[in-house]
Amino acid sequence: MTLHLVIHRPAAAEGSEDAAAERHALQEAVWEVADSHWAPTEEALMVSCDLSPAYLLSHFKVGLARRGHKQPGLLLVVPMGREVACMGLPPDGEAWMREAL
């Protein structure tokens, strides 16, 4: 599987119900294509799947629109290589990344 970093900053104001609803809609779209994902922060998701970044971006955009978020704000999908450097992850996050890579 390929590990993708997905950055999502909702179009709605931070902390609003609309921003929370948009984040939830993205997570639902993620579950449609990936069995495994982990969110290290509110704006970042790590998604493990074998789809291309372009396909994932298109899928997320359509999935958000289907759920009423036609202007989803910032959405960035970046495939990650096998060598990942990080620090400050909780143990469950490190374990998830090891398994996903």
PDB file of C-alpha atoms in Angstrom:
ATOM      1  CA  MET A   1       0.000   0.000   0.000  1.00  0.00           C
ATOM      2  CA  THR A   2       1.017   3.587  -0.545  1.00  0.00           C
ATOM      3  CA  LEU A   3       0.858   6.024   2.317  1.00  0.00           C
ATOM      4  CA  HIS A   4      -0.602   9.425   1.399  1.00  0.00           C
ATOM      5  CA  LEU A   5      -0.498  12.596   3.433  1.00  0.00           C
ATOM      6  CA  VAL A   6      -3.805  14.451   3.006  1.00  0.00           C
ATOM      7  CA  ILE A   7      -3.891  18.074   4.130  1.00  0.00           C
ATOM      8  CA  HIS A   8      -7.377  19.524   4.483  1.00  0.00           C
ATOM      9  CA  ARG A   9      -8.234  23.010   5.656  1.00  0.00           C
ATOM     10  CA  PRO A  10     -12.009  23.496   5.431  1.00  0.00           C
ATOM     11  CA  ALA A  11     -13.401  26.560   3.671  1.00  0.00           C
ATOM     12  CA  ALA A  12     -15.535  27.327   6.730  1.00  0.00           C
ATOM     13  CA  ALA A  13     -14.157  29.301   9.667  1.00  0.00           C
ATOM     14  CA  GLU A  14     -11.954  27.271  12.010  1.00  0.00           C
ATOM     15  CA  GLY A  15     -13.857  25.979  15.014  1.00  0.00           C
ATOM     16  CA  SER A  16     -17.273  26.377  13.360  1.00  0.00           C
ATOM     17  CA  GLU A  17     -19.860  23.638  12.991  1.00  0.00           C
ATOM     18  CA  ASP A  18     -19.463  23.874   9.211  1.00  0.00           C
ATOM     19  CA  ALA A  19     -15.717  23.173   9.453  1.00  0.00           C
ATOM     20  CA  ALA A  20     -16.397  20.160  11.695  1.00  0.00           C
ATOM     21  CA  ALA A  21     -19.052  18.901   9.268  1.00  0.00           C
ATOM     22  CA  GLU A  22     -16.631  19.266   6.338  1.00  0.00           C
ATOM     23  CA  ARG A  23     -13.924  17.334   8.201  1.00  0.00           C
ATOM     24  CA  HIS A  24     -16.423  14.593   8.980  1.00  0.00           C
ATOM     25  CA  ALA A  25     -17.496  14.481   5.319  1.00  0.00           C
ATOM     26  CA  LEU A  26     -13.871  14.034   4.244  1.00  0.00           C
ATOM     27  CA  GLN A  27     -13.397  11.179   6.708  1.00  0.00           C
ATOM     28  CA  GLU A  28     -16.491   9.486   5.283  1.00  0.00           C
ATOM     29  CA  ALA A  29     -15.037   9.876   1.769  1.00  0.00           C
ATOM     30  CA  VAL A  30     -11.751   8.381   3.003  1.00  0.00           C
ATOM     31  CA  TRP A  31     -13.548   5.287   4.354  1.00  0.00           C
ATOM     32  CA  GLU A  32     -15.038   4.735   0.890  1.00  0.00           C
ATOM     33  CA  VAL A  33     -11.590   4.085  -0.635  1.00  0.00           C
ATOM     34  CA  ALA A  34      -9.192   3.186   2.196  1.00  0.00           C
ATOM     35  CA  ASP A  35      -9.428   0.574   4.921  1.00  0.00           C
ATOM     36  CA  SER A  36      -6.874   2.366   7.022  1.00  0.00           C
ATOM     37  CA  HIS A  37      -6.261   5.982   7.929  1.00  0.00           C
ATOM     38  CA  TRP A  38      -4.993   7.959  10.885  1.00  0.00           C
ATOM     39  CA  ALA A  39      -5.379  11.649  11.736  1.00  0.00           C
ATOM     40  CA  PRO A  40      -2.326  13.088  13.520  1.00  0.00           C
ATOM     41  CA  THR A  41      -3.938  16.575  13.547  1.00  0.00           C
ATOM     42  CA  GLU A  42      -7.264  18.136  12.581  1.00  0.00           C
ATOM     43  CA  GLU A  43      -5.842  19.293   9.243  1.00  0.00           C
ATOM     44  CA  ALA A  44      -3.852  16.171   8.355  1.00  0.00           C
ATOM     45  CA  LEU A  45      -4.773  12.600   7.547  1.00  0.00           C
ATOM     46  CA  MET A  46      -2.511   9.707   6.709  1.00  0.00           C
ATOM     47  CA  VAL A  47      -4.307   7.423   4.241  1.00  0.00           C
ATOM     48  CA  SER A  48      -3.071   3.972   3.244  1.00  0.00           C
ATOM     49  CA  CYS A  49      -4.291   2.818  -0.181  1.00  0.00           C
ATOM     50  CA  ASP A  50      -3.058   1.980  -3.681  1.00  0.00           C
ATOM     51  CA  LEU A  51      -4.896   4.778  -5.502  1.00  0.00           C
ATOM     52  CA  SER A  52      -3.118   7.649  -7.235  1.00  0.00           C
ATOM     53  CA  PRO A  53      -3.005  11.085  -5.597  1.00  0.00           C
ATOM     54  CA  ALA A  54      -4.989  12.554  -8.523  1.00  0.00           C
ATOM     55  CA  TYR A  55      -7.709   9.926  -8.143  1.00  0.00           C
ATOM     56  CA  LEU A  56      -7.874  10.445  -4.377  1.00  0.00           C
ATOM     57  CA  LEU A  57      -8.156  14.210  -4.797  1.00  0.00           C
ATOM     58  CA  SER A  58     -10.959  13.777  -7.327  1.00  0.00           C
ATOM     59  CA  HIS A  59     -12.741  11.245  -5.108  1.00  0.00           C
ATOM     60  CA  PHE A  60     -12.500  13.506  -2.054  1.00  0.00           C
ATOM     61  CA  LYS A  61     -13.753  16.532  -4.002  1.00  0.00           C
ATOM     62  CA  VAL A  62     -16.760  14.586  -5.331  1.00  0.00           C
ATOM     63  CA  GLY A  63     -17.385  13.011  -1.916  1.00  0.00           C
ATOM     64  CA  LEU A  64     -17.378  16.393  -0.209  1.00  0.00           C
ATOM     65  CA  ALA A  65     -19.701  17.870  -2.857  1.00  0.00           C
ATOM     66  CA  ARG A  66     -22.108  14.922  -2.444  1.00  0.00           C
ATOM     67  CA  ARG A  67     -22.263  15.768   1.243  1.00  0.00           C
ATOM     68  CA  GLY A  68     -23.010  19.441   0.625  1.00  0.00           C
ATOM     69  CA  HIS A  69     -19.465  20.885   0.594  1.00  0.00           C
ATOM     70  CA  LYS A  70     -19.076  22.145  -2.971  1.00  0.00           C
ATOM     71  CA  GLN A  71     -16.146  24.476  -2.101  1.00  0.00           C
ATOM     72  CA  PRO A  72     -13.986  22.300   0.189  1.00  0.00           C
ATOM     73  CA  GLY A  73     -11.178  24.762   0.868  1.00  0.00           C
ATOM     74  CA  LEU A  74      -7.577  23.532   0.785  1.00  0.00           C
ATOM     75  CA  LEU A  75      -7.138  19.875  -0.107  1.00  0.00           C
ATOM     76  CA  LEU A  76      -3.691  18.435  -0.819  1.00  0.00           C
ATOM     77  CA  VAL A  77      -2.813  14.750  -1.421  1.00  0.00           C
ATOM     78  CA  VAL A  78       0.878  13.802  -1.319  1.00  0.00           C
ATOM     79  CA  PRO A  79       2.194  10.237  -1.710  1.00  0.00           C
ATOM     80  CA  MET A  80       4.950   9.371   0.752  1.00  0.00           C
ATOM     81  CA  GLY A  81       7.969   7.197   0.146  1.00  0.00           C
ATOM     82  CA  ARG A  82       9.210   4.366   2.325  1.00  0.00           C
ATOM     83  CA  GLU A  83      11.564   6.653   4.224  1.00  0.00           C
ATOM     84  CA  VAL A  84       9.598   8.895   6.544  1.00  0.00           C
ATOM     85  CA  ALA A  85      11.215  11.086   9.173  1.00  0.00           C
ATOM     86  CA  CYS A  86       9.015  12.331  12.001  1.00  0.00           C
ATOM     87  CA  MET A  87       9.034  13.143  15.665  1.00  0.00           C
ATOM     88  CA  GLY A  88       6.462  13.724  18.344  1.00  0.00           C
ATOM     89  CA  LEU A  89       4.013  11.089  17.148  1.00  0.00           C
ATOM     90  CA  PRO A  90       2.147   9.192  19.848  1.00  0.00           C
ATOM     91  CA  PRO A  91       3.000   5.473  20.079  1.00  0.00           C
ATOM     92  CA  ASP A  92      -0.232   4.450  18.322  1.00  0.00           C
ATOM     93  CA  GLY A  93       0.623   6.773  15.425  1.00  0.00           C
ATOM     94  CA  GLU A  94       4.135   5.374  15.088  1.00  0.00           C
ATOM     95  CA  ALA A  95       2.746   1.834  15.135  1.00  0.00           C
ATOM     96  CA  TRP A  96       0.136   2.692  12.492  1.00  0.00           C
ATOM     97  CA  MET A  97       2.767   4.229  10.211  1.00  0.00           C
ATOM     98  CA  ARG A  98       5.089   1.218  10.570  1.00  0.00           C
ATOM     99  CA  GLU A  99       2.243  -1.100   9.581  1.00  0.00           C
ATOM    100  CA  ALA A 100       1.100   1.153   6.716  1.00  0.00           C
ATOM    101  CA  LEU A 101       4.582   1.420   5.209  1.00  0.00           C
TER     102      LEU A 101
END
